[in-house]
Amino acid sequence: MEREPELRQVLYGWQIFVRLPILRNATSLTGLQMIALSTVIGVTIFQEDGEALKVAGPSGTLLAFAIVGVVAIFVVEGVSEMIQMFPTPNATMEFVRAFVDPDLAWVVGVAYWYTWTSIFATLLIAAESFSAYWDPAQVYQTVAFYVLAPLAILFINFAGVFYFGWIETIGGALKICMVFAGAVFMYVVHGQDVNEGFQNDSNFAKNHAIAVCYVVPIIAYGFIGVEMVSVTAFEARDLRSLRTPSRIIAYFVVSLYFMCAVGEFLNVGWTCESLPDVLGINGTSVITAGKSPCDNPPRRTVAIIVIAARGYGHAPGLFNAFMIFACLSAANSSLYIASRTLYSMTRTINPWRRFSILKALGTVWHKTGVPMWALLCSFISFIWLPFLQLKKGSAIDD
C-alpha cells in the first residue's frame, strides 16, 4: 500500500516530510543493517589497508584506523540522534538546509550525489581489476564488468526496495562471513608479531607523523557509507527498525576493520614488496605457493598474499572471487544511494521553474515506488567512466 505524505516535524521553518509516496515495501531492521554494511564493506577492508601498511607501517596504520574510527563513531552517533527525531529523505542535505544554509545544502546534496555515482563506476573498475588474477581475455572482462554487471545492478534497483533489501541482506551476510573467516584464518596462520613500532616509507613521508596523516584519507575511504542510515531512514518500516542499525553500524565496522588489520599485520611486514601499490592494483601473474609472502612480486590484497603463500590450492582464487562480489555488492548500494539522493533533491523542484523537465527526477514509478528517472540518471552519469581504461581493446595500466 502506497504511503501518503504526512507532516512530521518543522525545523526552523523548513518542513520535513515523512511517509512520502515512494518505496511501497518498507525496509526491516535486518534489511537496513545489511544495506548499510554492504555499502561499507567493499575494496578497502583488504586492499587500501595494504597500501596504508606500505606507507606508514603497522603501528602508523593502526593509529590511522583508530583516528578515523573514533571520528566515524562520533559522526554516526550524531546522525543517529537526528534521523530518529527527523526521518526525512536525503537527511544529509535537509539537515544542512534546516540548520545551516539553504544554498550550502544544495552544494552538499550535489556533492553527495556526485560522490556516490562516481563510486558506482570506480567499484566496477575495481571488480574488473580483481578479475585480472585469472588473466582472462580483455573482451570478457569488458563485457562482464562494464556491460552485464551494471545492467544486472540496474535491474535489481528497479525491482523495488523489498527485493533490493533481501538481496543486500543475503549479500551483506555473505560478506560479513567471508571477512570474518578471512580474519580468523590470518590469526590462525600468523607468522610474525607486530613489534616493529612506528615505521614509514621515506618515499612518501619524512617522518612518522606525516606518514600517519598521509594514510588517514586512505583509511577514511573505507568508512564511506557509515552514514548510510541517513538515506535508508526514510525507508524504514518504523522507528524501531531505524534505531538499532543507526546506533551499531559504526561500532561494528570499526571493530571488523581493526580485527582484519591486525590479522593482516601478523602475516605481512610493511616492507613486503607484494603489497598493493598506493595508486592501485598492479601485476597479473599468479603468486607462487609455498614461498614467503614477500618473495612474490605481483601486487595483491594482503589476504590473497597470505593465502597464496601458505599454499592452499584454489583458495586464493576463491577469495579473489569474494573481492569481486564485494565490489559489485557495494556498487549496487552506491547506485541505490545516488538515486535516492537525486530524487530527494528534485522532488520539490520549484526553484528550477525554467528547468521543469528536471521535475521527472523527483517522481516515482507507481508499480514499484522506485524513483525511476533519478535511478536512470544516476546510472548513466558515470557508466562511461570504466571505458576510459580501454585503449585499442585492452585495459590501460594504472
Short mmCIF file of N, CA, C and O in Angstrom, two decimals, residues 5 23 39 64 75 81 86 90 92 106 162-163 175 197 226 234 239 261-262 265 279 305 337 343 347 362 367:
data_model
loop_
_atom_site.label_atom_id
_atom_site.label_comp_id
_atom_site.label_asym_id
_atom_site.label_seq_id
_atom_site.Cartn_x
_atom_site.Cartn_y
_atom_site.Cartn_z
N PRO A 5 1.76 11.41 2.06
CA PRO A 5 2.60 12.38 2.76
C PRO A 5 2.02 12.73 4.12
O PRO A 5 0.81 12.83 4.30
N LEU A 23 8.56 3.96 -2.48
CA LEU A 23 9.01 2.73 -1.86
C LEU A 23 7.91 2.05 -1.05
O LEU A 23 7.85 2.15 0.16
N THR A 39 27.19 -1.46 1.84
CA THR A 39 27.76 -0.24 1.30
C THR A 39 29.19 -0.04 1.78
O THR A 39 30.07 0.36 1.01
N ALA A 64 46.05 5.26 12.45
CA ALA A 64 45.14 5.89 11.49
C ALA A 64 43.75 5.27 11.56
O ALA A 64 42.73 5.97 11.50
N VAL A 75 30.49 10.84 14.35
CA VAL A 75 29.60 11.32 13.28
C VAL A 75 28.30 10.52 13.26
O VAL A 75 27.19 11.08 13.22
N GLU A 81 21.02 10.25 16.21
CA GLU A 81 20.07 11.03 17.01
C GLU A 81 19.17 11.88 16.11
O GLU A 81 17.95 11.98 16.33
N PHE A 86 14.03 13.19 13.16
CA PHE A 86 13.52 13.75 11.92
C PHE A 86 13.84 12.82 10.75
O PHE A 86 14.73 13.10 9.95
N ASN A 90 16.90 12.16 2.08
CA ASN A 90 18.15 12.90 1.88
C ASN A 90 18.48 13.76 3.10
O ASN A 90 18.67 14.97 3.02
N THR A 92 21.10 14.15 4.76
CA THR A 92 22.37 14.87 4.69
C THR A 92 22.16 16.28 4.17
O THR A 92 22.75 17.25 4.69
N TRP A 106 22.30 22.77 -1.08
CA TRP A 106 22.34 22.30 -2.47
C TRP A 106 23.74 21.85 -2.86
O TRP A 106 23.92 20.85 -3.56
N PHE A 162 11.98 -3.72 -1.53
CA PHE A 162 11.76 -5.00 -0.85
C PHE A 162 12.74 -6.06 -1.37
O PHE A 162 13.44 -6.70 -0.59
N TYR A 163 12.80 -6.20 -2.68
CA TYR A 163 13.72 -7.19 -3.26
C TYR A 163 15.17 -6.74 -3.12
O TYR A 163 16.06 -7.55 -2.87
N LYS A 175 29.16 -11.37 2.92
CA LYS A 175 30.39 -10.58 3.03
C LYS A 175 30.92 -10.58 4.46
O LYS A 175 32.13 -10.69 4.68
N GLY A 197 57.00 -1.25 15.81
CA GLY A 197 56.84 0.14 16.23
C GLY A 197 56.41 1.02 15.07
O GLY A 197 55.86 0.57 14.07
N VAL A 226 29.18 4.75 6.24
CA VAL A 226 28.68 4.52 7.59
C VAL A 226 27.49 5.42 7.89
O VAL A 226 26.69 5.13 8.79
N PHE A 234 14.52 7.03 5.66
CA PHE A 234 13.23 7.35 5.04
C PHE A 234 12.46 6.09 4.67
O PHE A 234 11.22 6.10 4.59
N LEU A 239 10.27 3.44 13.43
CA LEU A 239 11.43 3.99 14.14
C LEU A 239 12.22 2.90 14.86
O LEU A 239 13.43 3.03 15.04
N ALA A 261 42.72 -5.81 10.18
CA ALA A 261 44.02 -5.14 10.02
C ALA A 261 45.08 -5.81 10.87
O ALA A 261 46.19 -6.08 10.40
N VAL A 262 44.78 -6.10 12.12
CA VAL A 262 45.75 -6.75 13.00
C VAL A 262 46.11 -8.14 12.45
O VAL A 262 47.29 -8.54 12.44
N PHE A 265 48.55 -7.71 9.59
CA PHE A 265 49.88 -7.27 10.00
C PHE A 265 50.65 -8.38 10.71
O PHE A 265 51.88 -8.33 10.81
N LEU A 279 48.84 3.59 -5.68
CA LEU A 279 47.96 4.14 -6.70
C LEU A 279 47.00 3.13 -7.29
O LEU A 279 46.18 3.45 -8.12
N ILE A 305 47.69 -12.47 -0.63
CA ILE A 305 49.13 -12.71 -0.47
C ILE A 305 49.37 -13.80 0.56
O ILE A 305 50.15 -14.74 0.35
N ILE A 337 22.02 4.62 -3.25
CA ILE A 337 22.17 5.90 -2.53
C ILE A 337 22.09 7.07 -3.49
O ILE A 337 21.43 8.08 -3.22
N TYR A 343 16.66 11.91 -6.22
CA TYR A 343 15.20 12.03 -6.09
C TYR A 343 14.82 13.04 -5.01
O TYR A 343 13.95 13.90 -5.21
N ARG A 347 12.54 16.47 -5.76
CA ARG A 347 11.11 16.25 -5.55
C ARG A 347 10.37 17.56 -5.30
O ARG A 347 9.16 17.66 -5.51
N GLY A 362 12.17 13.85 -9.70
CA GLY A 362 11.56 13.81 -8.38
C GLY A 362 10.27 13.02 -8.33
O GLY A 362 9.46 13.20 -7.42
N LYS A 367 4.50 1.43 -10.10
CA LYS A 367 4.44 -0.02 -9.92
C LYS A 367 5.32 -0.52 -8.79
O LYS A 367 4.98 -1.49 -8.11
#
